[in-house]
Short mmCIF file of C-alpha atoms in Angstrom, two decimals:
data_model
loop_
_atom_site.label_atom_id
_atom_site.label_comp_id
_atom_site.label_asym_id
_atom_site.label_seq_id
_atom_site.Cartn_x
_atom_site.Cartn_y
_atom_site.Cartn_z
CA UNK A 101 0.00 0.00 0.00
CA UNK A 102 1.66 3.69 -1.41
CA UNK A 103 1.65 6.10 1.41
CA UNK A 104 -0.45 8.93 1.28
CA UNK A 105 0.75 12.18 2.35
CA UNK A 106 -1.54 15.70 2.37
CA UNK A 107 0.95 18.92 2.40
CA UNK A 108 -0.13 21.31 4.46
CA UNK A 109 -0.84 25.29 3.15
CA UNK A 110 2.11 26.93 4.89
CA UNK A 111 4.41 23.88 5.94
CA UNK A 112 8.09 24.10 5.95
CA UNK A 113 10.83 21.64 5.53
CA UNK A 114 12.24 19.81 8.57
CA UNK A 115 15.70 19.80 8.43
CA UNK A 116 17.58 17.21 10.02
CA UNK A 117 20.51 17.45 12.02
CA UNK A 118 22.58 15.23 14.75
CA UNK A 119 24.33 18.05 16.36
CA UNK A 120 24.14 18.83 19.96
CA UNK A 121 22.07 22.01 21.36
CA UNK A 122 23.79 24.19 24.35
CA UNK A 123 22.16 21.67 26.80
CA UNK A 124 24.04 18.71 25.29
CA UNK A 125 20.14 17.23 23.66
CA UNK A 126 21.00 15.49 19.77
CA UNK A 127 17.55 16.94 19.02
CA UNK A 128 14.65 15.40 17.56
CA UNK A 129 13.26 16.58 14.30
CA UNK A 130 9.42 17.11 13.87
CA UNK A 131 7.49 17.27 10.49
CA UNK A 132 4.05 18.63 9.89
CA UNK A 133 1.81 15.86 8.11
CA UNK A 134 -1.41 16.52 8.05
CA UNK A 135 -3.59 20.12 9.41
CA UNK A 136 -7.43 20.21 8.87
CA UNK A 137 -10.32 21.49 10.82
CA UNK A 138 -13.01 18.70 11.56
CA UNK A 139 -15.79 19.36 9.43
CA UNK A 140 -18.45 17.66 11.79
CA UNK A 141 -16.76 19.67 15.16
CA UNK A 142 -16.40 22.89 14.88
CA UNK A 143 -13.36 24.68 16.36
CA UNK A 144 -11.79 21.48 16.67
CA UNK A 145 -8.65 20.44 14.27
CA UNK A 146 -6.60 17.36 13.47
CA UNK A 147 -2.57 17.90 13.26
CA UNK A 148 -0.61 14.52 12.66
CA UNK A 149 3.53 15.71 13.07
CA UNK A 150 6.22 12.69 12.36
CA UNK A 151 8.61 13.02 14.95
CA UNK A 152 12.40 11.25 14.10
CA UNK A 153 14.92 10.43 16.38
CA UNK A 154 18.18 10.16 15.16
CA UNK A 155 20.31 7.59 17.52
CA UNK A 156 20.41 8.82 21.36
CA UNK A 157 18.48 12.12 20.36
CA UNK A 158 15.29 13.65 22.55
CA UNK A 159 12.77 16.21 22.77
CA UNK A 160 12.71 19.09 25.29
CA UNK A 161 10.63 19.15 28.09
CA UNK A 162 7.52 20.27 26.61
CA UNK A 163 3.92 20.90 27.31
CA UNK A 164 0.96 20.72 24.83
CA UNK A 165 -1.53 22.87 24.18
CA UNK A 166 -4.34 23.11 26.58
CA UNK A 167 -6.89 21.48 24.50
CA UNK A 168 -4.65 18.76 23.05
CA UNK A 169 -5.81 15.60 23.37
CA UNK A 170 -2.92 13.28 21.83
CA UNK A 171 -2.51 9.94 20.35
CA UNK A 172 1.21 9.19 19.78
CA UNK A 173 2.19 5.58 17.52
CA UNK A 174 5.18 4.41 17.57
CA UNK A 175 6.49 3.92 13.68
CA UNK A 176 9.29 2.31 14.78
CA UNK A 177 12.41 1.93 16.62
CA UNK A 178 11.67 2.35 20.95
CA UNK A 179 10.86 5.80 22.44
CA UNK A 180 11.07 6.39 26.19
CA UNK A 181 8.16 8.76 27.50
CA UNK A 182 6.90 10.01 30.37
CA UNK A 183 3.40 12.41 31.09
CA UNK A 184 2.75 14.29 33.61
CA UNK A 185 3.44 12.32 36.59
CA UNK A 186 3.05 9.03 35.54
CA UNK A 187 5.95 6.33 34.76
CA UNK A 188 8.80 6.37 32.61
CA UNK A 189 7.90 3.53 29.59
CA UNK A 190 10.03 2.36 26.76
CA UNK A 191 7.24 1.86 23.79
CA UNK A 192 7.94 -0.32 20.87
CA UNK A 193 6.92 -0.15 17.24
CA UNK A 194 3.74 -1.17 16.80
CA UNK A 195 2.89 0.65 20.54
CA UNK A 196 1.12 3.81 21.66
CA UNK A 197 0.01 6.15 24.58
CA UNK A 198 -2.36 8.80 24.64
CA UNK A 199 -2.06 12.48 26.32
CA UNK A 200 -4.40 14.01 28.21
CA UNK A 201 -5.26 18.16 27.36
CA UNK A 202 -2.65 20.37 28.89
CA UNK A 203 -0.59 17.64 29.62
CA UNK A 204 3.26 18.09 30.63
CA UNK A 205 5.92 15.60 28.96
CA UNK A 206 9.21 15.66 30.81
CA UNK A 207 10.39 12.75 28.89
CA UNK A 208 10.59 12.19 25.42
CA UNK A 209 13.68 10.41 23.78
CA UNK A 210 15.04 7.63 21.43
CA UNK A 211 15.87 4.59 23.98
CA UNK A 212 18.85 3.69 21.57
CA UNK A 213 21.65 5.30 21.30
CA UNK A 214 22.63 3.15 17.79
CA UNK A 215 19.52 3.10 16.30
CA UNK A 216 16.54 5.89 15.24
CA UNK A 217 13.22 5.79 16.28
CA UNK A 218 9.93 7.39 14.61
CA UNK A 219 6.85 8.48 16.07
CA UNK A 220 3.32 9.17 14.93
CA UNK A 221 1.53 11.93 16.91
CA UNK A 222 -2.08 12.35 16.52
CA UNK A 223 -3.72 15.90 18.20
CA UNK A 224 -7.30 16.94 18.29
CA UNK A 225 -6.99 20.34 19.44
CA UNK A 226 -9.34 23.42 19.48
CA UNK A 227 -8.05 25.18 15.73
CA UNK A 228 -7.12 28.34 17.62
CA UNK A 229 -5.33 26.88 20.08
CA UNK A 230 -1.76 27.42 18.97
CA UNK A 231 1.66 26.72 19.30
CA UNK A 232 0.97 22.73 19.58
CA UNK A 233 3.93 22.30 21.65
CA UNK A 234 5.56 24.87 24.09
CA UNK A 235 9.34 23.93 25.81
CA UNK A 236 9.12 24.02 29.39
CA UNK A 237 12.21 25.60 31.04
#
């Protein structure tokens, strides 16, 4: 089966790169799929964003936005995540979590440090409620 992909209006190109921020983080690189308002709810959207890991790389700490609720797939490889307060969990391809709305996501990383990892993340969000992600110092 070909794999579908719908460009979105104003995306950009993710540019990849393995080099280490200030704090030491390989980070990971995250590319707009899919943006659409849902026809049958209004004010509500649907954003799908690939995120890659290269080898040993991670996300900031990060929150979402208030009215993201999140479904994040595991493509492939192992990612290590943690929300809110709950437990650290390595997920493997083929596995997935789900985020509550204003969640908080301290942990978010490749759990290899040879091999990459890709991840599928799924937000229904109110449309207006923007940036999807916000670092968290």
């Amino acid at each position: 089966m070909e794999k579908s992909r719908i460009p979105m209006a104003d995306e950009t190109k993710a540019v990849a790169t393995s080099v280490p921020d200030q704090g030491g983080h390989v980070p990971s690189i995250v590319t707009p799929i899919f943006d659409q308002a849902i026809p049958n709810i209004p004010g509500k959207s649907l954003n799908v964003l690939e995120v890659d890991y290269a080898p040993g790389a991670a996300a900031h700490p990060h929150r979402h936005a208030k009215s993201a609720f999140i479904y994040a797939y595991v493509l492939s490889g192992e990612i290590e995540s943690k929300v809110n307060d709950g437990e650290t969990r390595v997920y493997k391809t083929g596995e997935f979590w789900t985020e509550p709305p204003n969640a908080n996501h301290p942990i978010s990383r490749n759990a290899s440090k040879t091999k990459p990892a890709k991840l599928l993340a799924v937000f229904v969000v109110d449309s207006d409620d923007k940036p999807l992600t916000i670092p968290v110092e």
